[in-house]
Short mmCIF file of C-alpha atoms in Angstrom, two decimals:
data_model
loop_
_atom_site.label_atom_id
_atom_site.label_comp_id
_atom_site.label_asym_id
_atom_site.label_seq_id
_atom_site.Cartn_x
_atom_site.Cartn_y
_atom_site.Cartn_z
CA UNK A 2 -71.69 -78.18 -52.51
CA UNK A 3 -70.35 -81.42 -52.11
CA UNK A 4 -69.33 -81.36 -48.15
CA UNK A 5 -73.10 -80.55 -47.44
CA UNK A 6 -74.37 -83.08 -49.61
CA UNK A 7 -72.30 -85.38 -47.75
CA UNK A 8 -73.32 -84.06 -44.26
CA UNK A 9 -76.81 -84.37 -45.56
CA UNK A 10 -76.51 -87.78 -46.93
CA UNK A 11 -74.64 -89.27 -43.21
CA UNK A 12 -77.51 -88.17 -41.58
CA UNK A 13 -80.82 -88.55 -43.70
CA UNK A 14 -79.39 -92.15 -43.87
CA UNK A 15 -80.33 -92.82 -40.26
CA UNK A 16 -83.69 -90.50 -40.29
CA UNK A 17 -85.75 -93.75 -41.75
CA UNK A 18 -87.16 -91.86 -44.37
CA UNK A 19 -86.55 -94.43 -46.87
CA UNK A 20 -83.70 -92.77 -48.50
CA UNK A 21 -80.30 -94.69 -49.64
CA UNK A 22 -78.41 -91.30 -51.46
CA UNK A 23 -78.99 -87.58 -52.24
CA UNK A 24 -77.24 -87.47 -55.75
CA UNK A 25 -76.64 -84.00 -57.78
CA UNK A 26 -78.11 -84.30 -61.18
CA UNK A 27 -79.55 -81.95 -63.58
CA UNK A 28 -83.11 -81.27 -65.16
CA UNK A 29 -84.30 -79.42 -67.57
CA UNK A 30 -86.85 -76.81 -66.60
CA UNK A 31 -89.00 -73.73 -68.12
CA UNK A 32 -88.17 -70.23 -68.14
CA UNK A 33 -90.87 -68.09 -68.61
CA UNK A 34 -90.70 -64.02 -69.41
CA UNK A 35 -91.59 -61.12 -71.59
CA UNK A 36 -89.33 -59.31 -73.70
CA UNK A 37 -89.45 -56.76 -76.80
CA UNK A 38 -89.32 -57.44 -80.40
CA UNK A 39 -87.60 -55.34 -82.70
CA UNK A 40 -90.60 -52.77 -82.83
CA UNK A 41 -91.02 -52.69 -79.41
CA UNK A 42 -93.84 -54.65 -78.99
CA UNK A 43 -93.84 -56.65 -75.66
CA UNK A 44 -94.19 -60.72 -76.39
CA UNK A 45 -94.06 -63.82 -74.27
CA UNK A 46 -91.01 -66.04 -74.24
CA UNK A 47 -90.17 -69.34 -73.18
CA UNK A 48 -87.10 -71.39 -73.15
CA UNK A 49 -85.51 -75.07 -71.74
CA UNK A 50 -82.84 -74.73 -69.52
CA UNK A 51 -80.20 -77.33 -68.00
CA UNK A 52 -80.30 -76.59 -64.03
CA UNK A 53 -78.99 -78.87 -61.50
CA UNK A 54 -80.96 -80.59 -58.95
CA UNK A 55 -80.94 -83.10 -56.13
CA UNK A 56 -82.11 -86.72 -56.63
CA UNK A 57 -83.51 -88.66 -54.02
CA UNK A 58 -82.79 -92.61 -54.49
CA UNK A 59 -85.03 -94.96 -52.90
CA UNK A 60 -84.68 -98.87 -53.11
CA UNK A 61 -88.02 -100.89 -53.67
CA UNK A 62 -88.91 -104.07 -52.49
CA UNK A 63 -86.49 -105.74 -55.61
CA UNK A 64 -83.59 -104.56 -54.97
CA UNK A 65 -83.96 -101.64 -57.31
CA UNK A 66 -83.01 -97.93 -56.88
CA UNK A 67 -85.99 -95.70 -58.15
CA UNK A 68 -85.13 -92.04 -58.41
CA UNK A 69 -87.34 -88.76 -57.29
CA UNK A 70 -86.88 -85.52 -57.70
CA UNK A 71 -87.09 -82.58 -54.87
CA UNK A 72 -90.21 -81.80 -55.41
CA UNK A 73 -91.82 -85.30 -55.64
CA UNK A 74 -90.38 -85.86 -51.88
CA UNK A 75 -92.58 -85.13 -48.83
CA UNK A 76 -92.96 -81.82 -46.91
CA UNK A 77 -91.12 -83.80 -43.98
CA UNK A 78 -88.33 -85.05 -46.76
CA UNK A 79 -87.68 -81.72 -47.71
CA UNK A 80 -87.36 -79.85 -44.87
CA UNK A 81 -85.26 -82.50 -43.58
CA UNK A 82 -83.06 -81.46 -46.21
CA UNK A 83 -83.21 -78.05 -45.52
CA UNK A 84 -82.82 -78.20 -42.25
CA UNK A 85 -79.88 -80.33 -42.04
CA UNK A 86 -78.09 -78.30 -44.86
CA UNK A 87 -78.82 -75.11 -42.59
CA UNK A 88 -77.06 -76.88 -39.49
CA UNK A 89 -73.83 -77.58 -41.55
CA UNK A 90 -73.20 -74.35 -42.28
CA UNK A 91 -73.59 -73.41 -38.44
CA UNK A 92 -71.30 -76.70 -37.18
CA UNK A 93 -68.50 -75.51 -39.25
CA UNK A 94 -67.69 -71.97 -37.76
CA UNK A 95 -69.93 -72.48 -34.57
CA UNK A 96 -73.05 -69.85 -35.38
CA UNK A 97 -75.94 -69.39 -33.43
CA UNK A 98 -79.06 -71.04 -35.26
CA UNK A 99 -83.14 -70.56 -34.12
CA UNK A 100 -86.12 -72.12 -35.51
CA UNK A 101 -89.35 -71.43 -35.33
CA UNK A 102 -91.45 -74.51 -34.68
CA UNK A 103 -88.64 -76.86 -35.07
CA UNK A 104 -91.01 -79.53 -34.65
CA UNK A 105 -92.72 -78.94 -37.58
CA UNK A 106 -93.11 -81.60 -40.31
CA UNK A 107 -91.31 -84.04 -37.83
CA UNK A 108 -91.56 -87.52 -35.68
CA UNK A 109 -91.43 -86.27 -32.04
CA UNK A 110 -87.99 -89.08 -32.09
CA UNK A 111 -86.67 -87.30 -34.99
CA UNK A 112 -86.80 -83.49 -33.14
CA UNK A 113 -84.67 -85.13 -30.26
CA UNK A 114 -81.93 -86.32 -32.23
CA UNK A 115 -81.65 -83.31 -34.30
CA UNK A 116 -81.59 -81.35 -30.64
CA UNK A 117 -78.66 -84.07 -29.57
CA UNK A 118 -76.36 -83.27 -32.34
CA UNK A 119 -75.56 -79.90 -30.80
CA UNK A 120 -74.26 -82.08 -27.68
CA UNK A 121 -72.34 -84.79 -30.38
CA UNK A 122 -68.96 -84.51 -31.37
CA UNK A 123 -70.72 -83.19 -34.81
CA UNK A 124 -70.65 -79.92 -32.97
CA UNK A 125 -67.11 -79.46 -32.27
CA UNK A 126 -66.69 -75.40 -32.70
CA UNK A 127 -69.98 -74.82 -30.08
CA UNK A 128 -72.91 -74.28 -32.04
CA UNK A 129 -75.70 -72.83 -30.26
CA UNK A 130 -79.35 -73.75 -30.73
CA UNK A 131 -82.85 -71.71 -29.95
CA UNK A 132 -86.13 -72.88 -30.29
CA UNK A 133 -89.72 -72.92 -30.29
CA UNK A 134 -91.69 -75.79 -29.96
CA UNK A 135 -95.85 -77.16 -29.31
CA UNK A 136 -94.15 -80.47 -28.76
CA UNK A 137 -94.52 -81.03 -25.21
CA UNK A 138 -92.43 -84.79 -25.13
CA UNK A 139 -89.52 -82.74 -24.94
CA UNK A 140 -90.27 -81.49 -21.27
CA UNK A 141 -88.34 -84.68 -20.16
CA UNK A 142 -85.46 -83.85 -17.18
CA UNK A 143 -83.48 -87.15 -19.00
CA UNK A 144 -82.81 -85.06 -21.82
CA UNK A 145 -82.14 -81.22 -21.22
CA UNK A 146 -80.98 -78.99 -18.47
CA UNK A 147 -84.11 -77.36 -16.19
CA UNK A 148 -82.46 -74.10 -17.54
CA UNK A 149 -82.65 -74.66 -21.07
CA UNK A 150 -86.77 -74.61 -20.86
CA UNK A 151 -88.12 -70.85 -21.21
CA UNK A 152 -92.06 -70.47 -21.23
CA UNK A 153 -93.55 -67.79 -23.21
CA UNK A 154 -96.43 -66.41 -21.72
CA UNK A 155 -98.64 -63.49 -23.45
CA UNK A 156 -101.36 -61.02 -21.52
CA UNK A 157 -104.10 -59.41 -22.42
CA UNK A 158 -102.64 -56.76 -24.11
CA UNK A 159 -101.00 -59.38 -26.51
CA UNK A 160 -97.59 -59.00 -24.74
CA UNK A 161 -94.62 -62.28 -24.34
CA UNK A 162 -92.56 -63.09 -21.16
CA UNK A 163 -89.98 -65.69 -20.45
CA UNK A 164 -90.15 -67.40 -17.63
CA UNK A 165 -87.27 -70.09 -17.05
CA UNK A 166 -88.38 -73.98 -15.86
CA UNK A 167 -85.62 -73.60 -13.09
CA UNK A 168 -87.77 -70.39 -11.36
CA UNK A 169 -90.31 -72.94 -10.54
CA UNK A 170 -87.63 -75.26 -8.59
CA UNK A 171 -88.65 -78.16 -10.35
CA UNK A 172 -87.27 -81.60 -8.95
CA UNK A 173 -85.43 -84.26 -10.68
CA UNK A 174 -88.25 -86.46 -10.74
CA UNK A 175 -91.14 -84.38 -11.78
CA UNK A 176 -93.01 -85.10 -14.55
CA UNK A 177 -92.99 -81.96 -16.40
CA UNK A 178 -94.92 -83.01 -19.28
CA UNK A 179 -97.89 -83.85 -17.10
CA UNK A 180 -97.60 -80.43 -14.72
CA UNK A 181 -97.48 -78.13 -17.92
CA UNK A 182 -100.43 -79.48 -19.61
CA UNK A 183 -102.27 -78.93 -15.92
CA UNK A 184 -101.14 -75.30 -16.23
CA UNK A 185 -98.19 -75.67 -13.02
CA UNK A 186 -95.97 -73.21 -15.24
CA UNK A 187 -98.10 -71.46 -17.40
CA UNK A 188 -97.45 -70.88 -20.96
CA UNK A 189 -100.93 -72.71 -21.76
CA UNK A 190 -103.82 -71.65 -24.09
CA UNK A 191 -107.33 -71.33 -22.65
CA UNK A 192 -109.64 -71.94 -24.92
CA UNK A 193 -113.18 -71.80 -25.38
CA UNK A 194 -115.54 -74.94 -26.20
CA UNK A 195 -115.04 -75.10 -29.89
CA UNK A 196 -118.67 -76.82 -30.32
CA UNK A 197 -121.73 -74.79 -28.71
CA UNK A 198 -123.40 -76.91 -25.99
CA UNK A 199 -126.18 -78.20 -26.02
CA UNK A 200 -126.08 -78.46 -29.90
CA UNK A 201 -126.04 -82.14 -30.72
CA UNK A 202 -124.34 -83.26 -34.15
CA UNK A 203 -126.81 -83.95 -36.65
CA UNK A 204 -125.97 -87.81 -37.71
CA UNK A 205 -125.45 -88.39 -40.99
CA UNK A 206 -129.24 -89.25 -42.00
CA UNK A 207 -130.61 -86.30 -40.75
CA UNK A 208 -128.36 -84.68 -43.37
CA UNK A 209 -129.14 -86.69 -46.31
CA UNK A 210 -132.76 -86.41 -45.54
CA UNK A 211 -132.42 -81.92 -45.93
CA UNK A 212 -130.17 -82.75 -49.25
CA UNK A 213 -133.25 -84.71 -50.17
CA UNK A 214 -135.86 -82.25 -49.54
CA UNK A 215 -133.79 -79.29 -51.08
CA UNK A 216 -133.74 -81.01 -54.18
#
């Protein structure tokens, strides 16, 4: 509708993805299906339908506004897209809203913004937000509460706990970042050498010498 296309457009305008306007047109696309004839035999239809769609304009280097449709955009341009159109719908009447891996498809800059327009006056009927995230530039005491971090932390037996940043009494001026990747609060993978020691890597003439004597 045309109050989320205009939520949409406000803010994908400051994202720097390169996009001046989000415009509703229409395009024509296939439908494909079976039906029956007249003696029942089952045959294999296809017809051209109007449908609408989003346009994406983009101005080139002249001056000029080149148009793209949905599915010519990015993975990052499109979930943009869906994402913000989701987080309309839950600023309106003040709804709860997770996502899983919010991070996902997006500039490490572009995840805090989207985090700070719960705290703007964009959220005005107070939406809530929950999270997961692998992006570890957002354990930063500048820019959320001690009790808004949870770490998840899984067993042996393949079982989660939460375990709240403000349990560990954390100061002001800790670097978080730093003590979570040292394992200080948990909630970190221990992995296994992915290469097998004392294996060197073959360089790449050893290789093309065994293609050579295979052939």
């Amino acid at each position: 509708n045309t109050d989320t296309l205009e939520f949409i457009n406000e803010h994908i305008s400051r994202a720097d993805l390169g996009i001046e306007e989000i415009a509703i047109g229409e395009e024509i696309q296939v439908k494909r299906g079976r039906r029956r004839d007249d003696d029942g035999q089952s045959i294999h239809f296809q017809q051209e339908v109007m449908k609408p769609s989003l346009r994406f304009f983009h101005q080139s280097k002249s001056g000029n506004l080149n148009s793209f449709s949905y599915n010519e955009e990015s993975g990052g341009t499109q979930q943009m897209v869906f994402l913000l159109s989701s987080l309309w719908e839950t600023f309106k009447i003040g709804e709860f809203e997770a996502f899983d891996e919010l991070e996902n498809k997006f500039h490490p800059l572009l995840v805090r913004e989207i985090i700070r327009l719960f705290a703007s006056d964009v959220n005005q009927h107070g939406a809530q937000l929950l999270f997961t995230t692998h992006d570890t530039t957002l354990l930063d005491n500048s820019f959320m509460r001690r009790d808004q971090y949870w770490f998840t932390n899984k067993n042996d037996c393949g079982e989660s706990s939460l375990t709240s940043l403000a349990e560990f009494g954390a100061r002001k001026n800790e670097a978080l970042m730093q003590n979570y990747l040292s394992g200080t609060y948990g909630a970190i993978p221990y992995l296994e050498d992915l290469i097998q020691k004392n294996k060197p890597l073959k360089s790449n003439g050893e290789k093309e010498q065994k293609f050579e004597q295979r052939d």
